[in-house]
PDB file of N, CA and C in Angstrom:
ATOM      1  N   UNK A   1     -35.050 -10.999  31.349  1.00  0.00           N
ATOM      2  CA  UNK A   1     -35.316 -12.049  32.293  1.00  0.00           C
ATOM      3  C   UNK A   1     -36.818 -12.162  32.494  1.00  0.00           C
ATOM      4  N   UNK A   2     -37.385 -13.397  32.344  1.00  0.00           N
ATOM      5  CA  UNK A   2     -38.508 -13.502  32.347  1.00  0.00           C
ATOM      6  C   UNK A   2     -38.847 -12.854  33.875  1.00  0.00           C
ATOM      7  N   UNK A   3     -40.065 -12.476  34.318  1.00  0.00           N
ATOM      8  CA  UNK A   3     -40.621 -11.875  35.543  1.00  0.00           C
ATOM      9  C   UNK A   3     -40.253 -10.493  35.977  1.00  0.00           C
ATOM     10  N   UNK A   4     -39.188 -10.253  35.538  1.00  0.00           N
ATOM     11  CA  UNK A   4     -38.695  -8.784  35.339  1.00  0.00           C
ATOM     12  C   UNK A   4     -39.232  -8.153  35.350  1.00  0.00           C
ATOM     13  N   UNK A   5     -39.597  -6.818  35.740  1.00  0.00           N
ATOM     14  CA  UNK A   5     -40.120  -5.496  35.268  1.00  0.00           C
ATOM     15  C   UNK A   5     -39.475  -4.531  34.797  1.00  0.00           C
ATOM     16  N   UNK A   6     -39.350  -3.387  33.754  1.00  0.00           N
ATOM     17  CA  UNK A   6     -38.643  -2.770  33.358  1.00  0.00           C
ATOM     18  C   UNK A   6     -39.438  -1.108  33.454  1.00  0.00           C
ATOM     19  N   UNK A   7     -39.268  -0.148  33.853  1.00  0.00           N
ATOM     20  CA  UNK A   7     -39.830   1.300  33.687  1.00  0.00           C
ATOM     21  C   UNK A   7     -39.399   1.712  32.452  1.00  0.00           C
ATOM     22  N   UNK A   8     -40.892   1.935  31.999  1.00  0.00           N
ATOM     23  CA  UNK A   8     -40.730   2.243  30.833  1.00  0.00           C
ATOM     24  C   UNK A   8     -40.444   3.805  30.431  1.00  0.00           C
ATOM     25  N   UNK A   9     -38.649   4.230  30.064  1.00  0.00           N
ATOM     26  CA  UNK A   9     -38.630   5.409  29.963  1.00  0.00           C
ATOM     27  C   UNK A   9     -38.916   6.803  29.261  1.00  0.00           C
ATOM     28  N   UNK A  10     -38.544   7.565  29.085  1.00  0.00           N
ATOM     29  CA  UNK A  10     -38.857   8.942  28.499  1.00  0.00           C
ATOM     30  C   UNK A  10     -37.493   9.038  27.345  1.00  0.00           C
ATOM     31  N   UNK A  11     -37.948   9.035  26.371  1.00  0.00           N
ATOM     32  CA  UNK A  11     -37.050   8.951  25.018  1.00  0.00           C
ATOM     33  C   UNK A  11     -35.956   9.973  25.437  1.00  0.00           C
ATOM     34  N   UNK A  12     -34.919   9.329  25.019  1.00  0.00           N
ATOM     35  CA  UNK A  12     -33.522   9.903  25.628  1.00  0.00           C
ATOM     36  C   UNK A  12     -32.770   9.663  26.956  1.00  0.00           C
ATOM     37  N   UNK A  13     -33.975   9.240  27.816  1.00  0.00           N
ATOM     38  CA  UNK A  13     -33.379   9.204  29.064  1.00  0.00           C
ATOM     39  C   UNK A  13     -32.020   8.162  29.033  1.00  0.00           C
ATOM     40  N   UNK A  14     -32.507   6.922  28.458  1.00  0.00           N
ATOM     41  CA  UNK A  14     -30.754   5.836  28.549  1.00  0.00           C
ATOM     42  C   UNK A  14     -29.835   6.989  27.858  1.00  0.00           C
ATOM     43  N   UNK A  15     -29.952   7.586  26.464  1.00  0.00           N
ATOM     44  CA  UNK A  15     -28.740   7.867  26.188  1.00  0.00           C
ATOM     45  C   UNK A  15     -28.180   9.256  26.936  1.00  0.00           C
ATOM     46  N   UNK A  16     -28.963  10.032  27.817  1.00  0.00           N
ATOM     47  CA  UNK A  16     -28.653  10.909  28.520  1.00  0.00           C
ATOM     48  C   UNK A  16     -27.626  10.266  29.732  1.00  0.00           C
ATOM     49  N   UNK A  17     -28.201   8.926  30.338  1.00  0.00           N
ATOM     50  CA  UNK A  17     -27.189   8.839  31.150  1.00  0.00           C
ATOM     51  C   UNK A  17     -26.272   7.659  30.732  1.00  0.00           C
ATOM     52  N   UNK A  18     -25.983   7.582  29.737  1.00  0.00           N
ATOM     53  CA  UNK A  18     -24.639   6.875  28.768  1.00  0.00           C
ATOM     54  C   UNK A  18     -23.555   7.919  28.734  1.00  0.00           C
ATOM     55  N   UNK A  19     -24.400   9.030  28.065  1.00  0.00           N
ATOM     56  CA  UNK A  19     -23.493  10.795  28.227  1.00  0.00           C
ATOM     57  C   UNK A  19     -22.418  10.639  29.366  1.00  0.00           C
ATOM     58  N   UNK A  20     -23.632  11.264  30.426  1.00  0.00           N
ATOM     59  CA  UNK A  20     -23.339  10.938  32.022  1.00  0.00           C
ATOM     60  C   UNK A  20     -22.302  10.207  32.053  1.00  0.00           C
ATOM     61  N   UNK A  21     -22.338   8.902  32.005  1.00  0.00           N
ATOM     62  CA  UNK A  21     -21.353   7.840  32.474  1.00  0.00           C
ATOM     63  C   UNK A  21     -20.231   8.283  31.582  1.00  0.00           C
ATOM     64  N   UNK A  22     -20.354   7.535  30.191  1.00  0.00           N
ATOM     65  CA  UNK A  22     -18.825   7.939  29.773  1.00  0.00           C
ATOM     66  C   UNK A  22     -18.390   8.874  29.908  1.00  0.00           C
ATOM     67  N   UNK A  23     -19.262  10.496  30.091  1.00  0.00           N
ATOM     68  CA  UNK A  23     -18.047  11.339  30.873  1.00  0.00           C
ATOM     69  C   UNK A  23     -17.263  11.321  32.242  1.00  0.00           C
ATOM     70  N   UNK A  24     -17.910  10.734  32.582  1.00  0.00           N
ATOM     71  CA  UNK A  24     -17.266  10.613  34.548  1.00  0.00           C
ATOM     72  C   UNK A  24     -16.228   9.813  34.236  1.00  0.00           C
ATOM     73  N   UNK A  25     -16.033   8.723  32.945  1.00  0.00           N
ATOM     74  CA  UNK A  25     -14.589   7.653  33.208  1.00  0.00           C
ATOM     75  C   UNK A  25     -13.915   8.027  32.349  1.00  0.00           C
ATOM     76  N   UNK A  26     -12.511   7.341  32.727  1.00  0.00           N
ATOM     77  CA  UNK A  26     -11.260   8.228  31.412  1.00  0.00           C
ATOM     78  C   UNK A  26     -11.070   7.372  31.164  1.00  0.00           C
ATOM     79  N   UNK A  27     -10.926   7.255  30.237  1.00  0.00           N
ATOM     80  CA  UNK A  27     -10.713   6.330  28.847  1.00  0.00           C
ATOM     81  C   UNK A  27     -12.270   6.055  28.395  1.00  0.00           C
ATOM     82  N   UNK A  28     -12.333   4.281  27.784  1.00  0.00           N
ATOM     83  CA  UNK A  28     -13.543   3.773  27.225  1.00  0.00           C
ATOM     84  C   UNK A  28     -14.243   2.676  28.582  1.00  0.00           C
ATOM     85  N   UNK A  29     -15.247   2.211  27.980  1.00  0.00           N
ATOM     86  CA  UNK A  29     -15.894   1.110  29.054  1.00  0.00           C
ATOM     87  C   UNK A  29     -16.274   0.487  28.592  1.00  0.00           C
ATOM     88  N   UNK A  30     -16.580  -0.936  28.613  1.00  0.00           N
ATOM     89  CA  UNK A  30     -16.772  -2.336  28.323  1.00  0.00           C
ATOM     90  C   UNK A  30     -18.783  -1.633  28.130  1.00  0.00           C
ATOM     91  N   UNK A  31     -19.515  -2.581  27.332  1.00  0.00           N
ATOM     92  CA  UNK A  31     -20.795  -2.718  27.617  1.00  0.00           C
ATOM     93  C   UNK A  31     -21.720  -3.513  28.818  1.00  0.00           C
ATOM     94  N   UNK A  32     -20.509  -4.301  29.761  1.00  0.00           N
ATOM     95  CA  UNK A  32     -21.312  -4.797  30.361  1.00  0.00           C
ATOM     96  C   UNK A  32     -20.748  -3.657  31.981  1.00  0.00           C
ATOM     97  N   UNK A  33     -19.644  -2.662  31.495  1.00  0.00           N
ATOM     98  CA  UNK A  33     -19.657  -1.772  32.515  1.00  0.00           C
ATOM     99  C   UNK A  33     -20.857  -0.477  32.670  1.00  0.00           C
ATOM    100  N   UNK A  34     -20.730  -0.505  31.358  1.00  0.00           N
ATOM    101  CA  UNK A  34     -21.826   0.790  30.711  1.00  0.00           C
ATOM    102  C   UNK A  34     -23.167   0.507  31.479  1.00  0.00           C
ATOM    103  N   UNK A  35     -24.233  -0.899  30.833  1.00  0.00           N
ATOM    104  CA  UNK A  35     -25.370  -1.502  31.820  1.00  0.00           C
ATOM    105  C   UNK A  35     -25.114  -1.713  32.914  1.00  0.00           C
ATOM    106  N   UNK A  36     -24.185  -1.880  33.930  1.00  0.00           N
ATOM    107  CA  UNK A  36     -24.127  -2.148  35.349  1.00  0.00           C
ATOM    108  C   UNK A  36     -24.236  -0.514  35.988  1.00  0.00           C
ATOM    109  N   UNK A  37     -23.215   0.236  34.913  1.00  0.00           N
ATOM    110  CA  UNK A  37     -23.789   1.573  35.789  1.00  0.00           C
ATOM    111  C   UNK A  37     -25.514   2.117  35.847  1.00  0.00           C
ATOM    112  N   UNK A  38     -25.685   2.120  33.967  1.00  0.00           N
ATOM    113  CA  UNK A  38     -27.129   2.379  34.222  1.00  0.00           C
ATOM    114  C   UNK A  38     -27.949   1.850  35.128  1.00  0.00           C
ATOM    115  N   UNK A  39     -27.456   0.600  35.527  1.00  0.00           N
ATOM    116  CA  UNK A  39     -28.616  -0.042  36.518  1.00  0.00           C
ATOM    117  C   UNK A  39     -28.394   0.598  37.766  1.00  0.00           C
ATOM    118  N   UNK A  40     -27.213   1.087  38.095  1.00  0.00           N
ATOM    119  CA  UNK A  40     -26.849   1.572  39.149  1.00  0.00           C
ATOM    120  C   UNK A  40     -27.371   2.600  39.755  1.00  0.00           C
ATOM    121  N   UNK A  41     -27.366   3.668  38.354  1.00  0.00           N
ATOM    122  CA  UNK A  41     -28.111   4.962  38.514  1.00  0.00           C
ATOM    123  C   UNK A  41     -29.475   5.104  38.507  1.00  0.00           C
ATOM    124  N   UNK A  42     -30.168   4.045  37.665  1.00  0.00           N
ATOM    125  CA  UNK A  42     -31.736   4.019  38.004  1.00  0.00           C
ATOM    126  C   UNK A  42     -32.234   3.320  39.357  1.00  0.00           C
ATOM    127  N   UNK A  43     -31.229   2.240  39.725  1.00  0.00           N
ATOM    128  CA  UNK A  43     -31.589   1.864  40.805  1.00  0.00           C
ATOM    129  C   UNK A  43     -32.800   0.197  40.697  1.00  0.00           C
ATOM    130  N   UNK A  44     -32.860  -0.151  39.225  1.00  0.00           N
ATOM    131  CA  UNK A  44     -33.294  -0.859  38.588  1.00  0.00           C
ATOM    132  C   UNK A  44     -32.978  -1.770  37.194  1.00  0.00           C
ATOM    133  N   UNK A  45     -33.910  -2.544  36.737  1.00  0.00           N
ATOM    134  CA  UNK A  45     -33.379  -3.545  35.775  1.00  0.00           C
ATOM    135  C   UNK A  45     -33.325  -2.531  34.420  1.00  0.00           C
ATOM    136  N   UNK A  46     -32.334  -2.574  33.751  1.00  0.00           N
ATOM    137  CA  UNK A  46     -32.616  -1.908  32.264  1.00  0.00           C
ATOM    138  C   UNK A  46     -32.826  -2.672  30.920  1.00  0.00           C
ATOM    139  N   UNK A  47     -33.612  -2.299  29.989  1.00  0.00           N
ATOM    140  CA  UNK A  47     -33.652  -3.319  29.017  1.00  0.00           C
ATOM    141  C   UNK A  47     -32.341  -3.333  28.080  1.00  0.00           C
ATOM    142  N   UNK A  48     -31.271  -4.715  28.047  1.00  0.00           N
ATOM    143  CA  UNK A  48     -30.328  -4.552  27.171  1.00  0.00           C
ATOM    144  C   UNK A  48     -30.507  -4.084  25.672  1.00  0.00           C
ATOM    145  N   UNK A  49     -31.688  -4.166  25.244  1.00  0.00           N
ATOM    146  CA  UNK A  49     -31.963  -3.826  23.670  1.00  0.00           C
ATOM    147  C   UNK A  49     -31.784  -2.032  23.933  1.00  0.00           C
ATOM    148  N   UNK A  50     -32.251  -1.380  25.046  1.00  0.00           N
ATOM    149  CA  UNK A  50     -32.472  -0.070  25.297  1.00  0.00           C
ATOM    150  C   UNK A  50     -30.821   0.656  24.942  1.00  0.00           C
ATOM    151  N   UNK A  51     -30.365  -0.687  26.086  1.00  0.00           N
ATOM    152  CA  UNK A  51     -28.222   0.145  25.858  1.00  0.00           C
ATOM    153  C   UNK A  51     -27.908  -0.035  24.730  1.00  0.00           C
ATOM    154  N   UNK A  52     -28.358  -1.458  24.581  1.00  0.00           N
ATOM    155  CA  UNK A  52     -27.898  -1.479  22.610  1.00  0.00           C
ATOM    156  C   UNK A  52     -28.056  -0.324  21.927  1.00  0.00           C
ATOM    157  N   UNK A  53     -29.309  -0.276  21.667  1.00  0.00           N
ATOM    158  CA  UNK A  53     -30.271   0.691  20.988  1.00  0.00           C
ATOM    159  C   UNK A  53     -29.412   2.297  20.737  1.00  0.00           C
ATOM    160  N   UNK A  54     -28.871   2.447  21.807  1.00  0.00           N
ATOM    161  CA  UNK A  54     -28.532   3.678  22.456  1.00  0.00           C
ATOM    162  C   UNK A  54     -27.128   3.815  22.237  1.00  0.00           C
ATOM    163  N   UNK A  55     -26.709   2.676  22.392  1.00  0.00           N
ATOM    164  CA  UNK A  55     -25.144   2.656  21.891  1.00  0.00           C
ATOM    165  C   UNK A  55     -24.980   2.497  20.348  1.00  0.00           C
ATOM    166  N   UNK A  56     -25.849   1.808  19.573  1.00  0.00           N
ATOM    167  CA  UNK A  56     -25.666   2.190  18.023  1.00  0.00           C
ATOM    168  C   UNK A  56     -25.957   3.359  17.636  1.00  0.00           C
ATOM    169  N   UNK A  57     -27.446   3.636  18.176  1.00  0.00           N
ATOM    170  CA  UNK A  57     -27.378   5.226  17.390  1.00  0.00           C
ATOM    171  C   UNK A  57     -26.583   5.917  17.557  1.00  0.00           C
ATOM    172  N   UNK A  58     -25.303   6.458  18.830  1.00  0.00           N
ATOM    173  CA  UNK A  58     -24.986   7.394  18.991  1.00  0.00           C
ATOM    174  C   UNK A  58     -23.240   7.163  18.599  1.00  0.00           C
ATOM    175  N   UNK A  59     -23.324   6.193  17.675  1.00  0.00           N
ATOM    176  CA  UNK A  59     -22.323   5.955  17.535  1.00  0.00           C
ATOM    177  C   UNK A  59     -21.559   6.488  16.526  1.00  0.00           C
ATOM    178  N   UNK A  60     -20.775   7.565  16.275  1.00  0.00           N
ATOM    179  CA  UNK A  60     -20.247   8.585  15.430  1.00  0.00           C
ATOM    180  C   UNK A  60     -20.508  10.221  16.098  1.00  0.00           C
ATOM    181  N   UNK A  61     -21.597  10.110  16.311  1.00  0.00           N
ATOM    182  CA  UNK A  61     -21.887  11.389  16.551  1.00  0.00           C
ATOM    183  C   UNK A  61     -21.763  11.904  18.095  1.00  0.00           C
ATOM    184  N   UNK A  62     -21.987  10.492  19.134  1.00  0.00           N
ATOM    185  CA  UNK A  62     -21.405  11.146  20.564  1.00  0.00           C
ATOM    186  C   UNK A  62     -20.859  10.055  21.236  1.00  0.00           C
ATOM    187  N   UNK A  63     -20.619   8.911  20.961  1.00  0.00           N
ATOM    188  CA  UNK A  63     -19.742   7.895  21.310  1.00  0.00           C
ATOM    189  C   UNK A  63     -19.002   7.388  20.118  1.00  0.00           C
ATOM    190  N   UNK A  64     -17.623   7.220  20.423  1.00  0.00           N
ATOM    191  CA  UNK A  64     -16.788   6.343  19.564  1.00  0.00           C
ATOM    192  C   UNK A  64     -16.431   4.928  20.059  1.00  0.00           C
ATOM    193  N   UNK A  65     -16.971   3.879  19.435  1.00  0.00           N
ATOM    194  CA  UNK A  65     -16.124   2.641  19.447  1.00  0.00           C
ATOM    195  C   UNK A  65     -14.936   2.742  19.562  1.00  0.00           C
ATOM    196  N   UNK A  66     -14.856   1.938  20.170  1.00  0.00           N
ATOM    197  CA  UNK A  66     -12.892   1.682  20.540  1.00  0.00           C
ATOM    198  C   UNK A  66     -12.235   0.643  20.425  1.00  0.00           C
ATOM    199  N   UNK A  67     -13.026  -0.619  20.744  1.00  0.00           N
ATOM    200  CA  UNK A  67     -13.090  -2.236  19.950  1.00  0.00           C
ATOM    201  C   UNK A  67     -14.091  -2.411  20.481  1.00  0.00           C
ATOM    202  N   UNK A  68     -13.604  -3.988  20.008  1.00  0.00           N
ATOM    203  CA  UNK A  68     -15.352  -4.696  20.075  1.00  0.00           C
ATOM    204  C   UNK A  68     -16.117  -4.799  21.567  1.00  0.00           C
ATOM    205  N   UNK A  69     -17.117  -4.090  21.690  1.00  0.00           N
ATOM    206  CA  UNK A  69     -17.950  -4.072  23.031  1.00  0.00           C
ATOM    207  C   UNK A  69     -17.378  -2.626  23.824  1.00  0.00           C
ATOM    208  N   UNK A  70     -16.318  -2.263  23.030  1.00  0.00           N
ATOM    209  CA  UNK A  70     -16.006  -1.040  23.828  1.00  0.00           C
ATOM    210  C   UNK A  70     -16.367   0.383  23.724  1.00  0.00           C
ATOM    211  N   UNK A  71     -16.445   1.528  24.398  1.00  0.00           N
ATOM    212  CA  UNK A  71     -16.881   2.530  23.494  1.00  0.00           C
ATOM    213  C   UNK A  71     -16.396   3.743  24.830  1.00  0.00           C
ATOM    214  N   UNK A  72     -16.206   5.035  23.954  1.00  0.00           N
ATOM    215  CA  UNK A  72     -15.846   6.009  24.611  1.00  0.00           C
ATOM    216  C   UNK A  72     -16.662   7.534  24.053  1.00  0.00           C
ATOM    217  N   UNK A  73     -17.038   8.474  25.221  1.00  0.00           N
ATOM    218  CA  UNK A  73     -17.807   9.917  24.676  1.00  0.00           C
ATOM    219  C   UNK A  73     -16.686  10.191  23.510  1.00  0.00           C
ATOM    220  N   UNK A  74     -17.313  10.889  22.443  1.00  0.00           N
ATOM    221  CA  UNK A  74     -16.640  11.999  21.879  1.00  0.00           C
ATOM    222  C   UNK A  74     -15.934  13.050  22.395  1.00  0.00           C
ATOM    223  N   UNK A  75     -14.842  13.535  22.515  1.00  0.00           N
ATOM    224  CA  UNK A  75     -14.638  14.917  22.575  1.00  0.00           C
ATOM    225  C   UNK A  75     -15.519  15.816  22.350  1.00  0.00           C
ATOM    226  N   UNK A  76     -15.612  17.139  22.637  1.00  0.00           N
ATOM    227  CA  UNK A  76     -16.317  18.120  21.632  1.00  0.00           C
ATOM    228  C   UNK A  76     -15.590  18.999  21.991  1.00  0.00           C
ATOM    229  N   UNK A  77     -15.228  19.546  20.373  1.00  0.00           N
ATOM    230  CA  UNK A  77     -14.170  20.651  20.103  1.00  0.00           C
ATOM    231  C   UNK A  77     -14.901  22.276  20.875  1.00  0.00           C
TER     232      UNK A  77
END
């Protein structure tokens, strides 16, 4: 959004609290539940490229897709 300000974070911090979130819910969460929490927890605007960003990379290795826009933590054995 134009006029916006965004804090610019410390590498890892979104996907640390993506972690966070999808562990606190059971089952999966929509992406526009995922950004409403982050905003929730920073208490501020987040950049959507950041959740993106954060939700592709970690995708196999600590979030699983579930359908489209959806996604859930991994287990760990």
């Amino acid at each position: 959004m134009p006029g916006t300000r965004t804090t610019t974070r410390r590498p890892g911090e979104i996907r640390d609290a993506l972690v966070a979130y999808l562990g606190s819910v059971d089952g999966d969460a929509s992406v526009r539940e995922i950004y409403a929490a982050l905003e929730a927890r920073f208490g501020e605007p987040v950049k959507p490229s950041s959740v993106r960003s954060a939700l592709n990379f970690g995708v196999g290795d600590l979030y699983a897709r579930t359908g489209r826009g959806r996604y859930r933590l991994r287990r760990r054995a």
